[in-house]
Short mmCIF file of C-alpha atoms and ligand atoms in Angstrom, two decimals:
data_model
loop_
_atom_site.label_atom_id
_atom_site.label_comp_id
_atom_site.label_asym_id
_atom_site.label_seq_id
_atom_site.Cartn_x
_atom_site.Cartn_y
_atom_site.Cartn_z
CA UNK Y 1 4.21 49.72 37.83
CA UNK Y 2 1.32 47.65 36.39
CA UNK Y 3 3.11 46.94 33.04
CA UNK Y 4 3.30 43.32 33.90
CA UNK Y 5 -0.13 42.94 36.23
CA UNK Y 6 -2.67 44.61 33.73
CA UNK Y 7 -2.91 41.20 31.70
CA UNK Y 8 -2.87 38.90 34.16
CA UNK Y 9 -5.57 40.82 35.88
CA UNK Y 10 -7.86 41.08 32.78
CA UNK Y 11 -7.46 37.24 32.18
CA UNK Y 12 -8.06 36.61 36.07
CA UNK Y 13 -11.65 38.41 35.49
CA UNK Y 14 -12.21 37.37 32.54
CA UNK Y 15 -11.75 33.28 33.80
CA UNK Y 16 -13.45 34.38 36.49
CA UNK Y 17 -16.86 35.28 35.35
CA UNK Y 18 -17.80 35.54 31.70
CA UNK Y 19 -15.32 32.89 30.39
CA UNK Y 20 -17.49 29.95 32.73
CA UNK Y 21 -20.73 31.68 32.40
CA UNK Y 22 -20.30 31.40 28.48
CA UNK Y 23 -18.97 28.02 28.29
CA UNK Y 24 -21.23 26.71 31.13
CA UNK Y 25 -24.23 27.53 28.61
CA UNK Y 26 -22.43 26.31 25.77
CA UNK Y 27 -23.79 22.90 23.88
CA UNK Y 28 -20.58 21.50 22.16
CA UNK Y 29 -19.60 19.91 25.10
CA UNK Y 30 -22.66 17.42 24.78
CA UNK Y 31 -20.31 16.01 21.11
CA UNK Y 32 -17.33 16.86 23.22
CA UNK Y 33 -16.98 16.09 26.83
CA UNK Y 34 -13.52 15.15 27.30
CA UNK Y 35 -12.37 18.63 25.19
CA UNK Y 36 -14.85 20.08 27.18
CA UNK Y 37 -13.87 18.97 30.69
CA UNK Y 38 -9.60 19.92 29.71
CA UNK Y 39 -10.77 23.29 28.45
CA UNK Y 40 -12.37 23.80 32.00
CA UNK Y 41 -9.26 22.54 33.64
CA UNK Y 42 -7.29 24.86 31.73
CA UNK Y 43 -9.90 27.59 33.11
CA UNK Y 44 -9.10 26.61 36.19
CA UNK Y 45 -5.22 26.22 35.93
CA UNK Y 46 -5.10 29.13 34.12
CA UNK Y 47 -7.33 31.62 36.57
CA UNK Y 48 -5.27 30.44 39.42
CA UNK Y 49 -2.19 31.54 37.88
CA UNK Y 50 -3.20 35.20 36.81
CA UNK Y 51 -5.35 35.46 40.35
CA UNK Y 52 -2.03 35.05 41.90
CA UNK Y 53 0.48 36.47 39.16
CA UNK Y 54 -1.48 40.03 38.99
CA UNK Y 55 -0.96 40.51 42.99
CA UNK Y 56 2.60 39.40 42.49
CA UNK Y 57 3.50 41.27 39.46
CA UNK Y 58 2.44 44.29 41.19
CA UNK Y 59 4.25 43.46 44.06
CA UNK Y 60 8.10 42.98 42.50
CA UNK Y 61 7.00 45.82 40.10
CA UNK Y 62 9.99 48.25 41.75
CA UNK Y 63 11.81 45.36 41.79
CA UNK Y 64 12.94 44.54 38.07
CA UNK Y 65 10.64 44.87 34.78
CA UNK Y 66 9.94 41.02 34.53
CA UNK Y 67 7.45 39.13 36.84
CA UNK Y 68 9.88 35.90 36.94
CA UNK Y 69 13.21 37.96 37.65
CA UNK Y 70 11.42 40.35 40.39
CA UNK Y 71 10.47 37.17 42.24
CA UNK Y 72 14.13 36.27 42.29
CA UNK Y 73 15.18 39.34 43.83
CA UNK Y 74 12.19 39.28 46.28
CA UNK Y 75 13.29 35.55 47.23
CA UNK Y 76 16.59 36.36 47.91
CA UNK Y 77 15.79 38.94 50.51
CA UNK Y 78 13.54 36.89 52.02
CA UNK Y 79 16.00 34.13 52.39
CA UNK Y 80 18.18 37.23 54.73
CA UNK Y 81 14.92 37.94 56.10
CA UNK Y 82 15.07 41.26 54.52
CA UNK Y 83 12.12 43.56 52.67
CA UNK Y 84 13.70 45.16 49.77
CA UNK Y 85 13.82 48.94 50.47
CA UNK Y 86 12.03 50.07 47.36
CA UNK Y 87 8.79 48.16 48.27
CA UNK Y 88 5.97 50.82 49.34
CA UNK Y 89 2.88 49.75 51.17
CA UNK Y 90 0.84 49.01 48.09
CA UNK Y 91 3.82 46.43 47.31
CA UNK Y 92 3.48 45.06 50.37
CA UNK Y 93 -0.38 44.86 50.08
CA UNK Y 94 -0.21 43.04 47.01
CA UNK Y 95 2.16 40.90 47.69
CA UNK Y 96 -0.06 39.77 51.11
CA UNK Y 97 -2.89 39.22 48.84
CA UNK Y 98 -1.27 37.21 46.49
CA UNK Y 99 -0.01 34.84 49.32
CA UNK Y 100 -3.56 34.76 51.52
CA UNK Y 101 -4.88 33.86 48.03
CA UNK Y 102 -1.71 31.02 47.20
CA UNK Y 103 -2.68 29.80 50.95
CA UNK Y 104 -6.29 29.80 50.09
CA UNK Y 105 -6.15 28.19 47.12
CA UNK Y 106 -3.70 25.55 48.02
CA UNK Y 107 -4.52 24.46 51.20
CA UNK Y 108 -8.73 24.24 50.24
CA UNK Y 109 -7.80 21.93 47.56
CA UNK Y 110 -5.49 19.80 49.62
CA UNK Y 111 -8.11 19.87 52.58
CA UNK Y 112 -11.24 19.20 50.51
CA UNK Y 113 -9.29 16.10 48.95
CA UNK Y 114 -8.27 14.56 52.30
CA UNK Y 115 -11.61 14.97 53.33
CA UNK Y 116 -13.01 13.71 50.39
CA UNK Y 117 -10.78 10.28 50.50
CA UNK Y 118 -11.70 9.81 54.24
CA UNK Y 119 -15.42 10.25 53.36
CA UNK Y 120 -14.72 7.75 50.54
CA UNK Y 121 -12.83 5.34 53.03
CA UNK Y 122 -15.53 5.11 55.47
CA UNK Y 123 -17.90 4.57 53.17
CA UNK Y 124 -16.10 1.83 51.25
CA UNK Y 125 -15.56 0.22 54.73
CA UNK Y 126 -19.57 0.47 55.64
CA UNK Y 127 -20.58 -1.09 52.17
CA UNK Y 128 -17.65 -4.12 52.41
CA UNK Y 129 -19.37 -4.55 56.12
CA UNK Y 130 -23.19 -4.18 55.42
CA UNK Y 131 -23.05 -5.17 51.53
CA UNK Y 132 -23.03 -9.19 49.54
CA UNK Y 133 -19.69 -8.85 47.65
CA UNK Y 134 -20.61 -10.13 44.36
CA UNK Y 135 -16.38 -10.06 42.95
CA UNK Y 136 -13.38 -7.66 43.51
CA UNK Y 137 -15.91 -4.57 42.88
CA UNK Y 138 -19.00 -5.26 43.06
CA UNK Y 139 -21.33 -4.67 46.04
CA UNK Y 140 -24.94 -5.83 46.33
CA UNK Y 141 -27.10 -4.20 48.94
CA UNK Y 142 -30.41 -5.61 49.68
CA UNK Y 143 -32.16 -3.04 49.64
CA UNK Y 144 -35.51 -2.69 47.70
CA UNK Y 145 -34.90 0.92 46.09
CA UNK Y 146 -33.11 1.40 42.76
CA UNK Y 147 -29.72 2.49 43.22
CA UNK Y 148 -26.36 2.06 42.01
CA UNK Y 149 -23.27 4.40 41.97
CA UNK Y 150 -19.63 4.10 42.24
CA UNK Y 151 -16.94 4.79 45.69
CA UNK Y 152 -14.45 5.42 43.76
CA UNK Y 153 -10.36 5.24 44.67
CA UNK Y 154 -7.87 2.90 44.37
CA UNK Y 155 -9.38 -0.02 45.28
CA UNK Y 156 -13.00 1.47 44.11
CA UNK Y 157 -16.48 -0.11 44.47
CA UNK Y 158 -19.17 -0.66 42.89
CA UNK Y 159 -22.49 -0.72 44.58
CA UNK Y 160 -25.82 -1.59 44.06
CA UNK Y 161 -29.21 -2.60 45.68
CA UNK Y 162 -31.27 -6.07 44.97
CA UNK Y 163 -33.96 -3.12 44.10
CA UNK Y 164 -31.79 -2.38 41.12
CA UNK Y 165 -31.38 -6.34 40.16
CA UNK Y 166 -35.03 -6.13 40.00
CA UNK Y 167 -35.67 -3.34 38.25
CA UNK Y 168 -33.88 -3.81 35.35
CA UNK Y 169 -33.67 -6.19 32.20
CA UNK Y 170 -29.75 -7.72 31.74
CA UNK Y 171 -28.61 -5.91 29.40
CA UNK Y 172 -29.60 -2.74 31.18
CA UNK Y 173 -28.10 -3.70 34.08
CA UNK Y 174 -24.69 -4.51 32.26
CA UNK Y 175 -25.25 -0.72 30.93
CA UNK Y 176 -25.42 0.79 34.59
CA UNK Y 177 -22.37 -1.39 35.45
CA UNK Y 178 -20.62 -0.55 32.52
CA UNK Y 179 -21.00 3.04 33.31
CA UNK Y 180 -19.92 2.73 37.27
CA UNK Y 181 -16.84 0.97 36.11
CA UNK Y 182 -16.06 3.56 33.55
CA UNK Y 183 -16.32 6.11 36.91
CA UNK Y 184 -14.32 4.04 38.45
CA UNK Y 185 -11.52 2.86 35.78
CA UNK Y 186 -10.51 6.57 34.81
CA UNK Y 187 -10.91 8.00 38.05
CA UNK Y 188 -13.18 10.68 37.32
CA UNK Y 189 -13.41 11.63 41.08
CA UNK Y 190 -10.00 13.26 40.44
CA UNK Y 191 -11.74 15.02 37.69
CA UNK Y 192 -14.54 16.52 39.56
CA UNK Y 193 -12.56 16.84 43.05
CA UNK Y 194 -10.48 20.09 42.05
CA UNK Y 195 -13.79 21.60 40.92
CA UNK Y 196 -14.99 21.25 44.34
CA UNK Y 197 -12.12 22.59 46.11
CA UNK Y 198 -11.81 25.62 43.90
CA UNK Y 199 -15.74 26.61 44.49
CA UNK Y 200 -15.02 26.04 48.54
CA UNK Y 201 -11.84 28.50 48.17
CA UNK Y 202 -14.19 31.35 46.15
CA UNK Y 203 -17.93 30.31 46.29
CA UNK Y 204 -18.71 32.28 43.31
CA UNK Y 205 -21.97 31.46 41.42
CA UNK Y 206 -19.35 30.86 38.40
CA UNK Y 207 -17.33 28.39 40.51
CA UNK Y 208 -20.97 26.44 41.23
CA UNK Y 209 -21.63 26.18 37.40
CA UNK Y 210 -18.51 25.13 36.65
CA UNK Y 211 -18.78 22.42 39.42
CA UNK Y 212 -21.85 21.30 37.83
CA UNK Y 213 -20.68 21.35 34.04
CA UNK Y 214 -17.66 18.99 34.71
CA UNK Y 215 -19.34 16.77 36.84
CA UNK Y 216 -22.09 16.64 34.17
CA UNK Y 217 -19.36 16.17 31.34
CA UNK Y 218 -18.32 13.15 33.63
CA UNK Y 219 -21.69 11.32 33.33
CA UNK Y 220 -21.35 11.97 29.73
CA UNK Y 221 -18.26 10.46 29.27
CA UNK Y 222 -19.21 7.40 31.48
CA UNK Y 223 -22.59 7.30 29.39
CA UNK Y 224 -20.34 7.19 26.51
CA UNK Y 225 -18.05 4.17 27.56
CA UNK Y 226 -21.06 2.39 28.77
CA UNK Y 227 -23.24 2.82 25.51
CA UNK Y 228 -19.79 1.24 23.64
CA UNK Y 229 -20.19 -1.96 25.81
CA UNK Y 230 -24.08 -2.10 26.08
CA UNK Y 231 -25.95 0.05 23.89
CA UNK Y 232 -27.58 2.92 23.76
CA UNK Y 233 -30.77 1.44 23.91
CA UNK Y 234 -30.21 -0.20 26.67
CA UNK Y 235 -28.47 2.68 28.66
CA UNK Y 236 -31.59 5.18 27.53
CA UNK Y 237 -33.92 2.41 29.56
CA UNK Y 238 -32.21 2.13 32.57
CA UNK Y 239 -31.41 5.68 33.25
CA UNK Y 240 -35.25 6.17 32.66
CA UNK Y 241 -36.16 2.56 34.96
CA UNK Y 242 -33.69 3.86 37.90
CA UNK Y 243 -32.23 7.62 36.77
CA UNK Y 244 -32.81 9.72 39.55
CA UNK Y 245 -33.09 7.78 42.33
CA UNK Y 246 -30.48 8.02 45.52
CA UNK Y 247 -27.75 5.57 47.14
CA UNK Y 248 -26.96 5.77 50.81
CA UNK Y 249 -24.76 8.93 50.93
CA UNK Y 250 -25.34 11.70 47.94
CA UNK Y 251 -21.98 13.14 47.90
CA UNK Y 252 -18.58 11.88 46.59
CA UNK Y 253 -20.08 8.45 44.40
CA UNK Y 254 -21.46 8.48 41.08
CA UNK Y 255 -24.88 7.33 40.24
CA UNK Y 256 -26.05 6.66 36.73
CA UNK Y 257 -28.81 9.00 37.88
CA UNK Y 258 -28.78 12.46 38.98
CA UNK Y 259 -26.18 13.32 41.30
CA UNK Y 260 -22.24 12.25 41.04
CA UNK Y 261 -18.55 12.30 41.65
CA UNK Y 262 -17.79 14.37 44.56
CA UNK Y 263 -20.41 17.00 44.28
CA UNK Y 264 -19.65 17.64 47.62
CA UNK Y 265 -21.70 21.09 47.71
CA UNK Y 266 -25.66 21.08 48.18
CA UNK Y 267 -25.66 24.33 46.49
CA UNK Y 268 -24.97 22.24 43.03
CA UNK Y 269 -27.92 21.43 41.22
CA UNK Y 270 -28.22 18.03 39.71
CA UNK Y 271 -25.33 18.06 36.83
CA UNK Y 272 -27.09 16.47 34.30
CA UNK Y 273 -30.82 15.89 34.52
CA UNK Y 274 -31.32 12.21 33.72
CA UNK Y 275 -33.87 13.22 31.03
CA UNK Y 276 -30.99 15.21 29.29
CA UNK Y 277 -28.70 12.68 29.11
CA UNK Y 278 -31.62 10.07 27.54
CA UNK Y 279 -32.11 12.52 24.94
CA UNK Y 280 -28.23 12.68 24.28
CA UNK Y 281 -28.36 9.57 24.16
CA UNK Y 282 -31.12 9.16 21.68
CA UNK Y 283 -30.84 12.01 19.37
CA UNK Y 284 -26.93 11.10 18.66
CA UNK Y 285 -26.65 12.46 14.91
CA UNK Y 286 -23.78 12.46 13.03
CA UNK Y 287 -21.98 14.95 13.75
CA UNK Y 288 -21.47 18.09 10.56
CA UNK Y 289 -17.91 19.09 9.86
CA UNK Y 290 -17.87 22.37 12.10
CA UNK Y 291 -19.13 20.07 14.53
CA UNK Y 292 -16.51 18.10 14.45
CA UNK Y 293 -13.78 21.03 14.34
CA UNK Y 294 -15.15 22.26 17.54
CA UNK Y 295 -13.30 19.35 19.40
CA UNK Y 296 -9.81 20.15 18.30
CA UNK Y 297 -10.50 23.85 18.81
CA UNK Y 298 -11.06 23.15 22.38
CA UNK Y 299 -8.29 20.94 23.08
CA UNK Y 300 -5.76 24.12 21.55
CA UNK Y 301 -7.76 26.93 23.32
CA UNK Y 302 -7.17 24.75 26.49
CA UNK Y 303 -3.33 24.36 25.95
CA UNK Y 304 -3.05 28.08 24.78
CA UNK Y 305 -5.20 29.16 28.11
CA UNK Y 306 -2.37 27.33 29.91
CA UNK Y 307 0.78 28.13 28.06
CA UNK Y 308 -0.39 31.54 27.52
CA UNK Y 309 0.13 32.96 31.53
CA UNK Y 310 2.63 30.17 32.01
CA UNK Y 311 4.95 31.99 29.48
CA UNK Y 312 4.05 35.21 30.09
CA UNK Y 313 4.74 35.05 34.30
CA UNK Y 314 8.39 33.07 33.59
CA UNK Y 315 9.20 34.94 30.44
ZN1 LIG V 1 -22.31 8.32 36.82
#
């Protein structure tokens, strides 16, 4: 009866808990944030699937051997509005939980990203109203704190305060703006916004950390793209001239300094300390051949973690 289930429910535990507790604590994704942030993806993805596929696989059990051609048989009584006569009332249980948790999981991640994109609207509508536009992007408030971070969307902006202008040398201001745009360019929102969903569907302490890893990993990569264009140098000074400091609204933008993309929950702790990501960006030694393996290794442990329950729920 649990033939099929048993896997899928020791890989739904396992994604669950230890699997983002360990890789949460893990350093390699400092070297490796874009590895990093599709192995958590694949976490994700892949959790979902056995969360839902253990339910279900003990649901069709009396219905054929196979996960895939027990949902067949289950769909087609459905469709004449019929319960197949060999399902008991732990089949039916199962089968209840797996679609509460398909509704759950589904509909969170759908509402949390409407939400998020009117939040973003609004706000890109305030800052065109109250803000100088400087071009396409780029907002100017006059406002004499430090601050700059990204509304990011399809038509994303950029915004930041005359207190930022002021602050900071030009070079280190092309560095902030380098990094915003690299927010905005590759969308990282869409990144982080899953993350958010999924710990509002099961607030889990796991769910929070891995909330705060990816958005974290997001900074890095932005740090990254902007440290190409501007330097590192430069970067290093004006996370530690403005790092830290706050824009208008906290949640869904993405400041250079300590809180980003969509982190939508208060119960997140800043992602990535700015003083972190200075040192990252100061102590960046080349990398050792292991070191360099661990990249790859991630990238194939996140298409296995996919493929793996993928295969085994259609097989
Ligand atoms: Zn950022």
């Amino acid at each position: 009866m649990f033939a099929d289930a048993w896997p899928l429910a020791v890989l739904a535990i396992l994604l669950a808990w230890p699997v983002p507790v360990f890789l949460a604590r893990a350093s390699w994704p400092r070297r490796h944030a874009r590895a990093a942030i599709a192995l958590w993806q694949a976490v994700g993805i892949a959790g979902g699937l056995s969360l839902i596929g253990a339910p279900l696989a003990v649901g069709v059990a009396p219905l054929d051997r196979h996960l895939r051609t027990g949902l067949v048989v289950l769909w087609r009584d459905a469709f004449h509005l019929r319960v197949p006569a060999s399902l008991g009332l732990a089949q039916e249980i199962a089968l209840a939980l797996a679609a509460v948790l398909t509704v759950r999981l589904v509909g969170v991640t759908l509402l949390s990203a409407l939400r998020i994109e009117r939040d973003l609207r609004r706000q890109r509508d305030a800052v065109d109203l109250a803000a100088e536009h400087a071009d396409r992007q780029l907002r100017v408030l006059e406002h004499a704190a430090p601050a700059a971070y990204c509304l990011p969307g399809t038509r994303p902006r950029i915004v930041i305060t005359e207190g930022t202008i002021a602050a900071l040398a030009p070079d280190e201001l092309e560095a902030v703006l380098a990094h915003e745009r690299a927010h905005a360019r590759w969308r990282h929102e869409l990144v982080v916004q899953p993350f958010v969903a999924w710990e509002s569907a099961l607030p889990l302490p796991p769910a929070r950390r891995a909330t705060a890893a990816v958005t974290g990993l997001v900074e890095m990569l932005a740090d990254d793209h902007a440290a190409r264009s501007a330097g590192r140098p430069a970067l290093a000074r004006a996370l530690v001239a403005i790092g830290g400091t706050a824009g208008p609204v906290p949640n869904q933008r993405m400041n250079p300094g300590a809180k980003t993309a969509a982190s939508t929950s208060a119960s997140v702790p800043p992602a990535t300390p700015t003083l972190d990501r200075v040192q990252r960006l100061l102590r960046a030694a080349t990398p050792n051949l292991a070191e360099r393996l661990i990249g790859p290794a991630a990238w194939f442990a996140a298409i296995l973690l996919v493929a793996g329950p993928t295969w085994y729920v259609l097989r």
